[in-house]
Amino acid sequence: DMKVTQMPRYLIKRMGENVLLECGQDMSHETMYWYRQDPGLGLQLIYISYDVDSNSEGDIPKGYRVSRKKREHFSLILDSAKTNQTSVYFCASSLQGGQDTQYFGPGTRLLVL
Amino acid sequence: GEQVEQRPPHLSVREGDSAFITCTYTDPNSYYFFWYKQEPGASLQLLMKVFSSTEINEGQGFTVLLNKKDKRLSLNLTAAHPGDSAAYFCAVSDNYAQGLTFGLGTRVSVFP
């Protein structure tokens, strides 16, 4: 059963704290993504990873960084979180590129106080 | 870059009626089109993936239309039922870019 997992599902942090969001997939997909979803703004692409240690900025990378040391695992890091980073974060994976369906994880709801 | 406009933002329909959602995109090189469904508090589930070469695509309880000349992608929920109440997102991709460009979504409510 194809699956994308995210941990944690819910997170509350104070402004200035570091945040680590983790994503895993069991489909041996090459490409993984991080999006954020805000009310009225749809999904916005933060970062793409094409494979291990091969990452590229998306549309809104400022304030975020990523790490992919294993093909099945992709992390999103917020160094010194800001209140405007309160959002729902979705991880997705696809076999390869733009023509392949992206499968989404359940999301992480992050609140930065 | 690609821009996707999705209309309407909200849609309320009676059970058994149709719900029609439209997305227009700007990049003529866009080749792959997706519709996702998101139930409240849940993740995105793929409804349908559409290739550029196919204009009419039938799914279970819905039809997707692609008009490349007008750069328009539409989703028609036929005979809507309460289980169709959700947010629907269109997404567009070309052959080369890796990320999807999403519309802002349409929140559909189906009432008895």
PDB file of C-alpha atoms in Angstrom:
ATOM      1  CA  ASP A   1       0.000   0.000   0.000  1.00  0.00           C
ATOM      2  CA  MET A   2       1.604   3.239  -1.172  1.00  0.00           C
ATOM      3  CA  LYS A   3       2.046   5.644   1.678  1.00  0.00           C
ATOM      4  CA  VAL A   4       3.505   9.003   2.625  1.00  0.00           C
ATOM      5  CA  THR A   5       3.885   9.587   6.345  1.00  0.00           C
ATOM      6  CA  GLN A   6       4.499  12.786   8.262  1.00  0.00           C
ATOM      7  CA  MET A   7       5.625  13.411  11.807  1.00  0.00           C
ATOM      8  CA  PRO A   8       4.543  15.062  13.955  1.00  0.00           C
ATOM      9  CA  ARG A   9       0.915  15.624  12.998  1.00  0.00           C
ATOM     10  CA  TYR A  10       0.487  18.584  15.325  1.00  0.00           C
ATOM     11  CA  LEU A  11       3.128  20.912  16.722  1.00  0.00           C
ATOM     12  CA  ILE A  12       3.137  24.054  18.843  1.00  0.00           C
ATOM     13  CA  LYS A  13       6.325  26.102  19.031  1.00  0.00           C
ATOM     14  CA  ARG A  14       7.338  29.495  20.326  1.00  0.00           C
ATOM     15  CA  MET A  15       8.740  32.146  18.026  1.00  0.00           C
ATOM     16  CA  GLY A  16      12.495  31.705  17.655  1.00  0.00           C
ATOM     17  CA  GLU A  17      12.494  27.973  18.331  1.00  0.00           C
ATOM     18  CA  ASN A  18      13.743  25.494  15.762  1.00  0.00           C
ATOM     19  CA  VAL A  19      11.280  23.192  14.043  1.00  0.00           C
ATOM     20  CA  LEU A  20      11.871  19.851  12.372  1.00  0.00           C
ATOM     21  CA  LEU A  21       9.168  18.275  10.222  1.00  0.00           C
ATOM     22  CA  GLU A  22       9.760  14.797   8.908  1.00  0.00           C
ATOM     23  CA  CYS A  23       8.371  12.949   5.921  1.00  0.00           C
ATOM     24  CA  GLY A  24       8.750   9.359   4.769  1.00  0.00           C
ATOM     25  CA  GLN A  25       7.610   7.339   1.779  1.00  0.00           C
ATOM     26  CA  ASP A  26       7.745   3.651   1.055  1.00  0.00           C
ATOM     27  CA  MET A  27       7.386   3.778  -2.727  1.00  0.00           C
ATOM     28  CA  SER A  28      11.053   4.353  -3.671  1.00  0.00           C
ATOM     29  CA  HIS A  29       9.985   7.607  -5.299  1.00  0.00           C
ATOM     30  CA  GLU A  30      12.826   9.785  -6.544  1.00  0.00           C
ATOM     31  CA  THR A  31      11.135  13.138  -6.126  1.00  0.00           C
ATOM     32  CA  MET A  32       9.754  14.593  -2.915  1.00  0.00           C
ATOM     33  CA  TYR A  33       8.154  17.943  -2.127  1.00  0.00           C
ATOM     34  CA  TRP A  34       7.221  20.217   0.715  1.00  0.00           C
ATOM     35  CA  TYR A  35       4.175  22.474   0.429  1.00  0.00           C
ATOM     36  CA  ARG A  36       2.399  24.748   2.841  1.00  0.00           C
ATOM     37  CA  GLN A  37      -1.331  25.382   2.799  1.00  0.00           C
ATOM     38  CA  ASP A  38      -2.870  28.544   4.163  1.00  0.00           C
ATOM     39  CA  PRO A  39      -6.551  29.513   4.110  1.00  0.00           C
ATOM     40  CA  GLY A  40      -7.426  31.147   0.812  1.00  0.00           C
ATOM     41  CA  LEU A  41      -3.958  30.568  -0.662  1.00  0.00           C
ATOM     42  CA  GLY A  42      -4.081  26.978  -1.779  1.00  0.00           C
ATOM     43  CA  LEU A  43      -0.849  25.016  -1.727  1.00  0.00           C
ATOM     44  CA  GLN A  44       2.471  26.707  -2.242  1.00  0.00           C
ATOM     45  CA  LEU A  45       5.657  24.832  -3.084  1.00  0.00           C
ATOM     46  CA  ILE A  46       8.523  25.348  -0.634  1.00  0.00           C
ATOM     47  CA  TYR A  47      11.194  22.887  -1.798  1.00  0.00           C
ATOM     48  CA  ILE A  48      11.668  19.986  -4.183  1.00  0.00           C
ATOM     49  CA  SER A  49      14.109  17.148  -3.811  1.00  0.00           C
ATOM     50  CA  TYR A  50      15.052  15.179  -6.915  1.00  0.00           C
ATOM     51  CA  ASP A  51      17.007  12.571  -4.972  1.00  0.00           C
ATOM     52  CA  VAL A  52      19.470  12.290  -2.089  1.00  0.00           C
ATOM     53  CA  ASP A  53      21.293  15.616  -1.585  1.00  0.00           C
ATOM     54  CA  SER A  54      19.700  17.073  -4.724  1.00  0.00           C
ATOM     55  CA  ASN A  55      17.329  19.805  -3.607  1.00  0.00           C
ATOM     56  CA  SER A  56      15.887  22.857  -5.288  1.00  0.00           C
ATOM     57  CA  GLU A  57      13.994  25.887  -4.091  1.00  0.00           C
ATOM     58  CA  GLY A  58      10.306  26.122  -4.848  1.00  0.00           C
ATOM     59  CA  ASP A  59       8.201  29.261  -4.905  1.00  0.00           C
ATOM     60  CA  ILE A  60       8.495  30.254  -1.225  1.00  0.00           C
ATOM     61  CA  PRO A  61      11.784  28.885   0.197  1.00  0.00           C
ATOM     62  CA  LYS A  62      12.656  31.842   2.439  1.00  0.00           C
ATOM     63  CA  GLY A  63      12.868  30.837   6.090  1.00  0.00           C
ATOM     64  CA  TYR A  64      13.072  27.114   5.327  1.00  0.00           C
ATOM     65  CA  ARG A  65      15.720  24.560   4.550  1.00  0.00           C
ATOM     66  CA  VAL A  66      15.538  20.884   3.736  1.00  0.00           C
ATOM     67  CA  SER A  67      17.564  17.746   4.114  1.00  0.00           C
ATOM     68  CA  ARG A  68      17.412  14.487   2.198  1.00  0.00           C
ATOM     69  CA  LYS A  69      20.037  11.943   3.202  1.00  0.00           C
ATOM     70  CA  LYS A  70      18.017   8.852   2.291  1.00  0.00           C
ATOM     71  CA  ARG A  71      15.706   8.469  -0.687  1.00  0.00           C
ATOM     72  CA  GLU A  72      12.724   7.572   1.499  1.00  0.00           C
ATOM     73  CA  HIS A  73      13.103  10.447   3.937  1.00  0.00           C
ATOM     74  CA  PHE A  74      12.779  14.228   3.465  1.00  0.00           C
ATOM     75  CA  SER A  75      12.965  16.786   6.271  1.00  0.00           C
ATOM     76  CA  LEU A  76      11.832  20.397   6.447  1.00  0.00           C
ATOM     77  CA  ILE A  77      13.653  22.622   8.932  1.00  0.00           C
ATOM     78  CA  LEU A  78      12.623  26.018  10.232  1.00  0.00           C
ATOM     79  CA  ASP A  79      15.527  27.732  11.945  1.00  0.00           C
ATOM     80  CA  SER A  80      14.094  30.258  14.392  1.00  0.00           C
ATOM     81  CA  ALA A  81      10.419  29.892  13.577  1.00  0.00           C
ATOM     82  CA  LYS A  82       8.274  32.934  12.940  1.00  0.00           C
ATOM     83  CA  THR A  83       4.587  33.443  13.655  1.00  0.00           C
ATOM     84  CA  ASN A  84       3.853  33.803   9.935  1.00  0.00           C
ATOM     85  CA  GLN A  85       5.074  30.237   9.459  1.00  0.00           C
ATOM     86  CA  THR A  86       1.981  28.979  11.233  1.00  0.00           C
ATOM     87  CA  SER A  87       0.415  26.768   8.592  1.00  0.00           C
ATOM     88  CA  VAL A  88      -0.381  23.256   7.505  1.00  0.00           C
ATOM     89  CA  TYR A  89       2.595  21.580   5.875  1.00  0.00           C
ATOM     90  CA  PHE A  90       2.188  18.796   3.362  1.00  0.00           C
ATOM     91  CA  CYS A  91       4.849  16.480   2.077  1.00  0.00           C
ATOM     92  CA  ALA A  92       4.390  14.698  -1.245  1.00  0.00           C
ATOM     93  CA  SER A  93       6.321  12.267  -3.389  1.00  0.00           C
ATOM     94  CA  SER A  94       6.249  11.201  -7.030  1.00  0.00           C
ATOM     95  CA  LEU A  95       8.030   8.569  -9.049  1.00  0.00           C
ATOM     96  CA  GLN A  96      10.012  11.134 -10.975  1.00  0.00           C
ATOM     97  CA  GLY A  97       8.973  14.383 -12.575  1.00  0.00           C
ATOM     98  CA  GLY A  98       6.100  16.621 -13.552  1.00  0.00           C
ATOM     99  CA  GLN A  99       4.178  13.954 -15.392  1.00  0.00           C
ATOM    100  CA  ASP A 100       3.956  11.686 -12.375  1.00  0.00           C
ATOM    101  CA  THR A 101       1.190  11.799  -9.825  1.00  0.00           C
ATOM    102  CA  GLN A 102       2.140  13.327  -6.500  1.00  0.00           C
ATOM    103  CA  TYR A 103       1.006  11.412  -3.430  1.00  0.00           C
ATOM    104  CA  PHE A 104       0.432  13.513  -0.356  1.00  0.00           C
ATOM    105  CA  GLY A 105       1.016  12.833   3.299  1.00  0.00           C
ATOM    106  CA  PRO A 106      -1.566  13.602   6.004  1.00  0.00           C
ATOM    107  CA  GLY A 107      -0.089  17.013   6.828  1.00  0.00           C
ATOM    108  CA  THR A 108       1.483  18.637   9.884  1.00  0.00           C
ATOM    109  CA  ARG A 109      -0.381  21.449  11.602  1.00  0.00           C
ATOM    110  CA  LEU A 110       2.187  23.887  12.974  1.00  0.00           C
ATOM    111  CA  LEU A 111       1.319  26.722  15.314  1.00  0.00           C
ATOM    112  CA  VAL A 112       4.051  29.245  16.109  1.00  0.00           C
ATOM    113  CA  LEU A 113       3.211  31.448  19.084  1.00  0.00           C
TER     114      LEU A 113
ATOM    115  CA  GLY B   1       5.746  31.195 -14.437  1.00  0.00           C
ATOM    116  CA  GLU B   2       2.505  29.286 -14.627  1.00  0.00           C
ATOM    117  CA  GLN B   3      -0.552  30.826 -13.022  1.00  0.00           C
ATOM    118  CA  VAL B   4      -3.773  28.959 -12.343  1.00  0.00           C
ATOM    119  CA  GLU B   5      -7.077  30.643 -11.612  1.00  0.00           C
ATOM    120  CA  GLN B   6      -9.840  28.494 -10.147  1.00  0.00           C
ATOM    121  CA  ARG B   7     -13.508  29.448  -9.942  1.00  0.00           C
ATOM    122  CA  PRO B   8     -15.720  29.579  -7.979  1.00  0.00           C
ATOM    123  CA  PRO B   9     -14.105  29.660  -4.530  1.00  0.00           C
ATOM    124  CA  HIS B  10     -17.262  28.324  -2.920  1.00  0.00           C
ATOM    125  CA  LEU B  11     -20.114  26.246  -4.319  1.00  0.00           C
ATOM    126  CA  SER B  12     -23.274  25.038  -2.629  1.00  0.00           C
ATOM    127  CA  VAL B  13     -25.435  22.523  -4.497  1.00  0.00           C
ATOM    128  CA  ARG B  14     -28.460  20.405  -3.742  1.00  0.00           C
ATOM    129  CA  GLU B  15     -28.015  16.666  -3.608  1.00  0.00           C
ATOM    130  CA  GLY B  16     -28.512  15.236  -7.090  1.00  0.00           C
ATOM    131  CA  ASP B  17     -27.528  18.442  -8.880  1.00  0.00           C
ATOM    132  CA  SER B  18     -24.276  19.056 -10.744  1.00  0.00           C
ATOM    133  CA  ALA B  19     -21.336  21.049  -9.447  1.00  0.00           C
ATOM    134  CA  PHE B  20     -19.085  22.691 -12.021  1.00  0.00           C
ATOM    135  CA  ILE B  21     -15.583  23.984 -11.284  1.00  0.00           C
ATOM    136  CA  THR B  22     -13.262  25.644 -13.784  1.00  0.00           C
ATOM    137  CA  CYS B  23      -9.544  26.381 -13.854  1.00  0.00           C
ATOM    138  CA  THR B  24      -7.751  28.501 -16.391  1.00  0.00           C
ATOM    139  CA  TYR B  25      -3.994  28.368 -16.800  1.00  0.00           C
ATOM    140  CA  THR B  26      -1.489  30.548 -18.601  1.00  0.00           C
ATOM    141  CA  ASP B  27       1.401  28.373 -19.781  1.00  0.00           C
ATOM    142  CA  PRO B  28       0.686  26.822 -23.212  1.00  0.00           C
ATOM    143  CA  ASN B  29       3.411  24.238 -22.499  1.00  0.00           C
ATOM    144  CA  SER B  30       1.415  22.737 -19.647  1.00  0.00           C
ATOM    145  CA  TYR B  31       0.860  19.101 -20.410  1.00  0.00           C
ATOM    146  CA  TYR B  32      -0.342  17.297 -17.309  1.00  0.00           C
ATOM    147  CA  PHE B  33      -3.401  18.228 -15.318  1.00  0.00           C
ATOM    148  CA  PHE B  34      -4.639  16.941 -11.999  1.00  0.00           C
ATOM    149  CA  TRP B  35      -7.716  17.214  -9.822  1.00  0.00           C
ATOM    150  CA  TYR B  36      -7.365  16.591  -6.105  1.00  0.00           C
ATOM    151  CA  LYS B  37     -10.062  16.286  -3.443  1.00  0.00           C
ATOM    152  CA  GLN B  38      -9.454  17.349   0.148  1.00  0.00           C
ATOM    153  CA  GLU B  39     -11.979  16.514   2.847  1.00  0.00           C
ATOM    154  CA  PRO B  40     -11.990  18.710   5.963  1.00  0.00           C
ATOM    155  CA  GLY B  41      -8.888  18.174   8.071  1.00  0.00           C
ATOM    156  CA  ALA B  42      -7.530  15.565   5.683  1.00  0.00           C
ATOM    157  CA  SER B  43      -4.881  15.294   3.027  1.00  0.00           C
ATOM    158  CA  LEU B  44      -5.223  15.577  -0.745  1.00  0.00           C
ATOM    159  CA  GLN B  45      -6.460  12.594  -2.684  1.00  0.00           C
ATOM    160  CA  LEU B  46      -6.015  12.305  -6.423  1.00  0.00           C
ATOM    161  CA  LEU B  47      -9.317  12.347  -8.306  1.00  0.00           C
ATOM    162  CA  MET B  48      -7.957  12.226 -11.805  1.00  0.00           C
ATOM    163  CA  LYS B  49      -4.824  12.804 -13.845  1.00  0.00           C
ATOM    164  CA  VAL B  50      -5.421  14.137 -17.345  1.00  0.00           C
ATOM    165  CA  PHE B  51      -3.022  14.095 -20.235  1.00  0.00           C
ATOM    166  CA  SER B  52      -2.892  16.903 -22.734  1.00  0.00           C
ATOM    167  CA  SER B  53      -4.110  14.690 -25.539  1.00  0.00           C
ATOM    168  CA  THR B  54      -7.433  13.765 -23.919  1.00  0.00           C
ATOM    169  CA  GLU B  55     -10.289  16.233 -23.911  1.00  0.00           C
ATOM    170  CA  ILE B  56     -12.978  14.319 -22.048  1.00  0.00           C
ATOM    171  CA  ASN B  57     -12.236  12.102 -19.104  1.00  0.00           C
ATOM    172  CA  GLU B  58     -14.881  10.127 -17.249  1.00  0.00           C
ATOM    173  CA  GLY B  59     -14.516   9.186 -13.605  1.00  0.00           C
ATOM    174  CA  GLN B  60     -16.850   7.671 -11.056  1.00  0.00           C
ATOM    175  CA  GLY B  61     -19.465  10.370 -10.541  1.00  0.00           C
ATOM    176  CA  PHE B  62     -17.563  13.111 -12.330  1.00  0.00           C
ATOM    177  CA  THR B  63     -16.276  14.297 -15.700  1.00  0.00           C
ATOM    178  CA  VAL B  64     -13.136  16.263 -16.439  1.00  0.00           C
ATOM    179  CA  LEU B  65     -12.958  18.422 -19.546  1.00  0.00           C
ATOM    180  CA  LEU B  66      -9.782  19.869 -21.015  1.00  0.00           C
ATOM    181  CA  ASN B  67      -9.904  22.690 -23.563  1.00  0.00           C
ATOM    182  CA  LYS B  68      -6.318  23.366 -24.645  1.00  0.00           C
ATOM    183  CA  LYS B  69      -7.282  26.118 -27.033  1.00  0.00           C
ATOM    184  CA  ASP B  70      -8.816  28.153 -24.212  1.00  0.00           C
ATOM    185  CA  LYS B  71      -6.373  26.784 -21.594  1.00  0.00           C
ATOM    186  CA  ARG B  72      -9.270  25.659 -19.449  1.00  0.00           C
ATOM    187  CA  LEU B  73      -9.697  22.611 -17.246  1.00  0.00           C
ATOM    188  CA  SER B  74     -13.088  21.774 -15.753  1.00  0.00           C
ATOM    189  CA  LEU B  75     -14.476  19.337 -13.217  1.00  0.00           C
ATOM    190  CA  ASN B  76     -18.153  18.450 -13.258  1.00  0.00           C
ATOM    191  CA  LEU B  77     -19.494  16.501 -10.294  1.00  0.00           C
ATOM    192  CA  THR B  78     -22.582  14.850 -11.729  1.00  0.00           C
ATOM    193  CA  ALA B  79     -25.474  14.061  -9.353  1.00  0.00           C
ATOM    194  CA  ALA B  80     -23.624  15.336  -6.310  1.00  0.00           C
ATOM    195  CA  HIS B  81     -24.098  13.544  -2.979  1.00  0.00           C
ATOM    196  CA  PRO B  82     -23.073  14.525   0.570  1.00  0.00           C
ATOM    197  CA  GLY B  83     -19.838  12.546   0.271  1.00  0.00           C
ATOM    198  CA  ASP B  84     -18.748  15.019  -2.405  1.00  0.00           C
ATOM    199  CA  SER B  85     -18.615  17.831   0.156  1.00  0.00           C
ATOM    200  CA  ALA B  86     -14.937  18.784   0.182  1.00  0.00           C
ATOM    201  CA  ALA B  87     -12.398  21.186  -1.271  1.00  0.00           C
ATOM    202  CA  TYR B  88     -11.311  20.507  -4.828  1.00  0.00           C
ATOM    203  CA  PHE B  89      -8.028  21.663  -6.273  1.00  0.00           C
ATOM    204  CA  CYS B  90      -6.813  21.690  -9.832  1.00  0.00           C
ATOM    205  CA  ALA B  91      -3.080  21.461 -10.463  1.00  0.00           C
ATOM    206  CA  VAL B  92      -1.001  21.902 -13.586  1.00  0.00           C
ATOM    207  CA  SER B  93       2.437  20.674 -14.624  1.00  0.00           C
ATOM    208  CA  ASP B  94       4.600  20.827 -17.723  1.00  0.00           C
ATOM    209  CA  ASN B  95       7.051  18.200 -18.904  1.00  0.00           C
ATOM    210  CA  TYR B  96      10.036  19.861 -17.321  1.00  0.00           C
ATOM    211  CA  ALA B  97       9.072  21.580 -14.100  1.00  0.00           C
ATOM    212  CA  GLN B  98       8.852  19.262 -11.163  1.00  0.00           C
ATOM    213  CA  GLY B  99       6.386  21.015  -8.947  1.00  0.00           C
ATOM    214  CA  LEU B 100       2.657  21.451  -9.416  1.00  0.00           C
ATOM    215  CA  THR B 101       0.996  24.823  -9.679  1.00  0.00           C
ATOM    216  CA  PHE B 102      -2.271  24.663  -7.778  1.00  0.00           C
ATOM    217  CA  GLY B 103      -5.448  26.642  -8.066  1.00  0.00           C
ATOM    218  CA  LEU B 104      -6.732  28.195  -4.843  1.00  0.00           C
ATOM    219  CA  GLY B 105      -9.420  25.566  -4.469  1.00  0.00           C
ATOM    220  CA  THR B 106     -13.214  25.339  -4.511  1.00  0.00           C
ATOM    221  CA  ARG B 107     -15.106  24.429  -1.362  1.00  0.00           C
ATOM    222  CA  VAL B 108     -18.151  22.385  -2.340  1.00  0.00           C
ATOM    223  CA  SER B 109     -21.067  21.829   0.019  1.00  0.00           C
ATOM    224  CA  VAL B 110     -23.795  19.374  -0.936  1.00  0.00           C
ATOM    225  CA  PHE B 111     -27.037  19.772   0.996  1.00  0.00           C
ATOM    226  CA  PRO B 112     -30.111  17.496   1.076  1.00  0.00           C
TER     227      PRO B 112
END
